[in-house]
Tab-separated table of C-alpha atoms in Angstrom:
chain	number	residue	atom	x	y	z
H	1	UNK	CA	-17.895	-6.985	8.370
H	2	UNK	CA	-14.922	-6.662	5.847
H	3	UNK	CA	-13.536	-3.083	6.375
H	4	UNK	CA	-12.578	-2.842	2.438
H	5	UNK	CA	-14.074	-4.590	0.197
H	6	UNK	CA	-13.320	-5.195	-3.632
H	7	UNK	CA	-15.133	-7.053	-6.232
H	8	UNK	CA	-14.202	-9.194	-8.224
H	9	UNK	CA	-10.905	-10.383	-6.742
H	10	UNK	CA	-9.529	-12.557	-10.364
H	11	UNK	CA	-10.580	-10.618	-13.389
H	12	UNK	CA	-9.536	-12.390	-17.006
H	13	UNK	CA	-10.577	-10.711	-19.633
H	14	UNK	CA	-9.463	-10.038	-23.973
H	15	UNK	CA	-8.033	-7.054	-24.908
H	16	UNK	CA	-9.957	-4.161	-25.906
H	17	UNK	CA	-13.016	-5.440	-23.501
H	18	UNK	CA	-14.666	-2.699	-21.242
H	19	UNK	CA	-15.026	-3.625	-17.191
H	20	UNK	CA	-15.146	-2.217	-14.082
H	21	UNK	CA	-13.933	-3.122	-10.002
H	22	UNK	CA	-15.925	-1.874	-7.337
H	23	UNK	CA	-14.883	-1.003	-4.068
H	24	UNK	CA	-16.612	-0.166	-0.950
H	25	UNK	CA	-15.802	0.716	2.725
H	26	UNK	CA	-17.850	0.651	5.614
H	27	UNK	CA	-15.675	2.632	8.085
H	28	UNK	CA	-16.634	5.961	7.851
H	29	UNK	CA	-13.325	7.461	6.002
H	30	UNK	CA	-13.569	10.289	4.084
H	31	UNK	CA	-10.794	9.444	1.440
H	32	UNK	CA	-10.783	6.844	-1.044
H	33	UNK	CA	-7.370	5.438	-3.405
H	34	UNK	CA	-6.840	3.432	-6.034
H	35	UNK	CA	-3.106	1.744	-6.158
H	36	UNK	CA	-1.882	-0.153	-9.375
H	37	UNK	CA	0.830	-3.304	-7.859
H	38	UNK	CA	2.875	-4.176	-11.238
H	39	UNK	CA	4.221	-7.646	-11.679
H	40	UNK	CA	7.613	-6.525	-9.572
H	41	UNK	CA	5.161	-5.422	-6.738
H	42	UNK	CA	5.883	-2.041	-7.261
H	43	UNK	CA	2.848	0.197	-5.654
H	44	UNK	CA	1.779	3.155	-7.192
H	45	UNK	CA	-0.947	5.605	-6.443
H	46	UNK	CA	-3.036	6.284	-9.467
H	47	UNK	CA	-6.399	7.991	-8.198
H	48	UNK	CA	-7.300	10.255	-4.910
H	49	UNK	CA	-10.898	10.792	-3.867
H	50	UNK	CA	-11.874	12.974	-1.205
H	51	UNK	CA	-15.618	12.911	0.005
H	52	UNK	CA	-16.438	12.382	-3.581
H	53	UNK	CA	-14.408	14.894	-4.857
H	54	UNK	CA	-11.104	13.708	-7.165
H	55	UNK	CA	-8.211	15.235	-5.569
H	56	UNK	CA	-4.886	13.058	-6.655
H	57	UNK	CA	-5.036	11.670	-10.657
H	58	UNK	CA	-1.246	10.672	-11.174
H	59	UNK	CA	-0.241	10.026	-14.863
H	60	UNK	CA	-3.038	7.295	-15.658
H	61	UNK	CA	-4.039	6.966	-19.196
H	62	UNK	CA	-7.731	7.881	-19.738
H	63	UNK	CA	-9.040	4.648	-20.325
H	64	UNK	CA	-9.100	4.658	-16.491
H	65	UNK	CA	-11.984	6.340	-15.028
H	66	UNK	CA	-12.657	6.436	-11.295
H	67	UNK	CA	-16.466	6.795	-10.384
H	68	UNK	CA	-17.388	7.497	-6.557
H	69	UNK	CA	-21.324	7.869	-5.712
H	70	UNK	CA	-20.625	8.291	-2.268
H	71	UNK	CA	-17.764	8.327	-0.043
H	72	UNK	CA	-18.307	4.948	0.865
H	73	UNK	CA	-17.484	3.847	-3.231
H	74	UNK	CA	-15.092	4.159	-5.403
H	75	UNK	CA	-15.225	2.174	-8.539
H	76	UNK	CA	-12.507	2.487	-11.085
H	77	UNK	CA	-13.373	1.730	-14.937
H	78	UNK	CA	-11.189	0.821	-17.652
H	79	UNK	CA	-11.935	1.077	-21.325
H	80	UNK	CA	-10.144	-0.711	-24.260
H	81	UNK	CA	-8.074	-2.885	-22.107
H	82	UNK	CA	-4.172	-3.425	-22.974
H	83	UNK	CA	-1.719	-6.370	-21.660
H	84	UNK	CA	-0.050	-3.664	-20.037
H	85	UNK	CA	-3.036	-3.161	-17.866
H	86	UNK	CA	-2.515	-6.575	-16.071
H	87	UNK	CA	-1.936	-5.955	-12.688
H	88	UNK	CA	-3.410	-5.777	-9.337
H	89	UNK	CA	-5.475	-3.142	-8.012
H	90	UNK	CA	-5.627	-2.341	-4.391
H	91	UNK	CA	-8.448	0.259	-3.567
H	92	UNK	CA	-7.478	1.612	0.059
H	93	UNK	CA	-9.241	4.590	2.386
H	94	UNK	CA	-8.158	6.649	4.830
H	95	UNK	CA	-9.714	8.903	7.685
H	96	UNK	CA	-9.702	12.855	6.594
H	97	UNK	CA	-6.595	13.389	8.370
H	98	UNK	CA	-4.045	10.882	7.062
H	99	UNK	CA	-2.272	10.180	10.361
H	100	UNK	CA	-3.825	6.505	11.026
H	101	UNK	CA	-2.762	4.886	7.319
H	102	UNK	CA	-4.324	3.390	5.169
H	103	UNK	CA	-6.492	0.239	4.663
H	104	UNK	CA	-6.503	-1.936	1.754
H	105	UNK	CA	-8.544	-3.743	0.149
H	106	UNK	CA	-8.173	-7.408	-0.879
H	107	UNK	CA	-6.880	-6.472	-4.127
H	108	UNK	CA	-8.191	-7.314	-7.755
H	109	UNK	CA	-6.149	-9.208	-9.539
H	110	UNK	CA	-6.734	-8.426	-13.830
H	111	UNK	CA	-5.455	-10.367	-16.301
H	112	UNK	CA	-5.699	-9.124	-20.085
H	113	UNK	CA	-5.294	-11.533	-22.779
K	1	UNK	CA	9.205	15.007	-4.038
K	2	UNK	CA	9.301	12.806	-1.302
K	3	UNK	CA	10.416	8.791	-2.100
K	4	UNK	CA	11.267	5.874	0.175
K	5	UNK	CA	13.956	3.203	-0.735
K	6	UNK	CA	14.048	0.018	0.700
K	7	UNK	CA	17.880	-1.217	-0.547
K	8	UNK	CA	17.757	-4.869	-0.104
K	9	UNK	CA	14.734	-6.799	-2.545
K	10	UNK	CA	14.856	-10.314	-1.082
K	11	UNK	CA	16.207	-11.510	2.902
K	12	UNK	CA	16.434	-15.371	3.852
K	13	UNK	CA	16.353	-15.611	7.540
K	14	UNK	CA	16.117	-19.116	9.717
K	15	UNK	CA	13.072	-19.395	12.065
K	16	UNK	CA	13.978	-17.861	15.421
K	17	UNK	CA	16.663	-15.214	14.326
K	18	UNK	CA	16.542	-12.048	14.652
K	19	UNK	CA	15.419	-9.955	11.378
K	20	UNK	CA	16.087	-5.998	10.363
K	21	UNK	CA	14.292	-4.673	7.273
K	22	UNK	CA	15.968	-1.848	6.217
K	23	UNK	CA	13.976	1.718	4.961
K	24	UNK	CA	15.284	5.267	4.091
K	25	UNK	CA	13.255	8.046	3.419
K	26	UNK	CA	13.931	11.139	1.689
K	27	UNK	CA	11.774	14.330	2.568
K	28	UNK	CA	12.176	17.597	3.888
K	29	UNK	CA	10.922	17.345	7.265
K	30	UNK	CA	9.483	14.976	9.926
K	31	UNK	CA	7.441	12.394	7.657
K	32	UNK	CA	4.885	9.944	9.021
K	33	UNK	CA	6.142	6.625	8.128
K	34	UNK	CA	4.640	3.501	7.783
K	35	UNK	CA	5.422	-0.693	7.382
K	36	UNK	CA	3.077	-2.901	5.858
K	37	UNK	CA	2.873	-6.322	5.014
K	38	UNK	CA	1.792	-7.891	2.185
K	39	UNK	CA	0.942	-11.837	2.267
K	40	UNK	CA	0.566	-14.127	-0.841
K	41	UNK	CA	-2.763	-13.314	-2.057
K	42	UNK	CA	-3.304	-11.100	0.548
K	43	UNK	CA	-3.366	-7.350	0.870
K	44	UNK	CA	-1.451	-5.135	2.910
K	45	UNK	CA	-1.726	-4.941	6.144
K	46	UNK	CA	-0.606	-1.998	8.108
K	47	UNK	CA	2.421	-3.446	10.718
K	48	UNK	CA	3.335	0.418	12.486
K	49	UNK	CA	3.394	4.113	12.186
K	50	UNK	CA	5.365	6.603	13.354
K	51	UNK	CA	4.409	10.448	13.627
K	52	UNK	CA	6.414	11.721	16.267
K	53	UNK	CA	7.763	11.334	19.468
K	54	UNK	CA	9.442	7.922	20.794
K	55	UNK	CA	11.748	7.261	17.878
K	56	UNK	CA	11.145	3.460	18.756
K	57	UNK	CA	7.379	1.818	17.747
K	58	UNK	CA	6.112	-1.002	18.794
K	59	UNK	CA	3.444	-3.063	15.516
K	60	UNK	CA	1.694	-6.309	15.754
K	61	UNK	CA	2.783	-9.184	15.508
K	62	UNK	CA	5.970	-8.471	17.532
K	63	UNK	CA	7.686	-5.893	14.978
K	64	UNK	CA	8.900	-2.864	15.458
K	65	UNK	CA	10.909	0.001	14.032
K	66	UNK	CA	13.093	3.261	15.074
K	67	UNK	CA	13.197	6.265	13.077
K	68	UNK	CA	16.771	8.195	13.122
K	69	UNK	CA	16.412	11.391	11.436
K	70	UNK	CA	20.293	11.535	10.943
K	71	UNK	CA	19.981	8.694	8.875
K	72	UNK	CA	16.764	9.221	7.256
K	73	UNK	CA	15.822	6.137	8.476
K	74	UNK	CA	13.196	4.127	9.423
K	75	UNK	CA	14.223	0.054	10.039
K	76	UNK	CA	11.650	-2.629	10.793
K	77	UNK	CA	12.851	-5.399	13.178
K	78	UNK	CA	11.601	-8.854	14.975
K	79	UNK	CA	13.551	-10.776	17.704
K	80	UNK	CA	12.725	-13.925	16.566
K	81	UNK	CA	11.284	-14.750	13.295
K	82	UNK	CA	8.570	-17.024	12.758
K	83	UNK	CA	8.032	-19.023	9.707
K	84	UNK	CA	4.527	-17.469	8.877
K	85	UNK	CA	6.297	-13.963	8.828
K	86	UNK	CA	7.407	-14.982	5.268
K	87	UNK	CA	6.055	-12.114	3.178
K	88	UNK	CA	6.526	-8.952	1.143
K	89	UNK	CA	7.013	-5.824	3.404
K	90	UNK	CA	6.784	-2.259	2.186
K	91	UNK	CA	7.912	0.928	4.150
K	92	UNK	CA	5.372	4.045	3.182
K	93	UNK	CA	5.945	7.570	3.628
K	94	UNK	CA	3.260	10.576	3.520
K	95	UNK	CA	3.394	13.936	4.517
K	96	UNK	CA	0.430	16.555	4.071
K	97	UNK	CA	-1.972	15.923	1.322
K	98	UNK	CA	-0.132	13.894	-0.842
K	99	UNK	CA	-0.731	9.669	-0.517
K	100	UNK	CA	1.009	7.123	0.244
K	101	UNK	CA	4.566	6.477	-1.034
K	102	UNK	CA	5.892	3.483	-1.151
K	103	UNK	CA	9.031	1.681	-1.582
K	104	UNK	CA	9.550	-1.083	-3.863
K	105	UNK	CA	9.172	-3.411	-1.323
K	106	UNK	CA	11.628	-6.830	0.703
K	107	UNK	CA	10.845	-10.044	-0.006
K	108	UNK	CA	11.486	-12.069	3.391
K	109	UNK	CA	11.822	-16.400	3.451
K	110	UNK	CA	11.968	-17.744	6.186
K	111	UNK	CA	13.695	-21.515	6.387
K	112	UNK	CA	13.676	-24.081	8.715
């Protein structure tokens, strides 16, 4: 019955490797996020969805693709991975008006070596 | 553009006193503000929100905060800490349709 789920949660993987994190939430909230946390824990918004629709793509390089089937998903792709792209990932959603917060996901923690 | 800054990065408190987190904002009008806590591991959970009316909010876990818009502010506080309070807590500001900011975040310990 997890609200926000992400998978996988550790991620180690070579540079220049292709992968993806899903995310999915099961209560009924029309907007979807993806936050980068840097190794200072600095959070960052990098991607906005909106009942599939992208509405927020902050400066992101575009080896970062978000994907969202439904508004229930939003998967976030990353091509040619870089050491720089180590980090953790938060994927969080939100009701349409954006009074009641967020709610995060787990987090997926990527390693690039 | 709206930002939030949270001034002090690390607080060491003994187990039982009383804790403030401090949090100022910076936006043009009334912001909805936010706390959150982030445990090792973990991710963030939301602690309070304020959108208007009583200044003073009342979270889980026994927190809570009061926004003074002549100071921009927005400061977290618990009476009486307890050791499994040790964690990373972020103050978050939004306003319309843009997400989430948040601040860079206070480390809290918590000793014995």
């Amino acid at each position: 019955d997890t609200a926000v789920s992400q998978t996988p949660k550790y991620l180690v993987t070579q540079m220049g490797n292709d992968k993806s994190i899903k995310c999915e939430q099961n209560l009924g909230h029309d907007t979807m996020y993806w936050y980068k946390q840097d190794s200072k824990k600095f959070l960052k918004i990098m991607f906005s969805y909106n009942n599939k629709e992208l509405i927020i793509n902050e400066t992101v390089p575009n080896r970062f693709s978000p994907k969202s089937p439904d508004k229930a998903h939003l998967n976030l792709h990353i091509n040619s991975l870089e050491l720089g792209d180590s980090a953790v990932y938060f994927c969080a959603s939100s009701p349409h008006r954006e009074l009641y917060g967020y709610t995060f996901g787990s987090g997926t923690r990527l390693t690039v070596v | 553009a709206q930002s939030v800054t949270q001034p002090d990065i690390h607080i060491t408190v003994s187990e039982g006193a009383s804790l403030e987190l401090r949090c100022n904002y910076s936006y043009g009008a009334t912001p909805y503000l936010f706390w959150y806590v982030q445990s090792p591991g973990q991710g963030l959970q939301l602690l309070l929100k304020y959108f208007s009316g009583d200044t003073l909010v009342q979270g889980i876990k026994g927190f809570e905060a009061e926004f003074k818009r002549s100071q921009s502010s927005f400061n977290l506080r618990k009476p009486s800490v307890h050791w499994s309070d040790a964690a990373e807590y972020f103050c978050a500001v939004h306003s319309g349709n843009t997400p989430l900011v948040f601040g860079k975040g206070t480390r809290l310990s918590v000793i014995a």
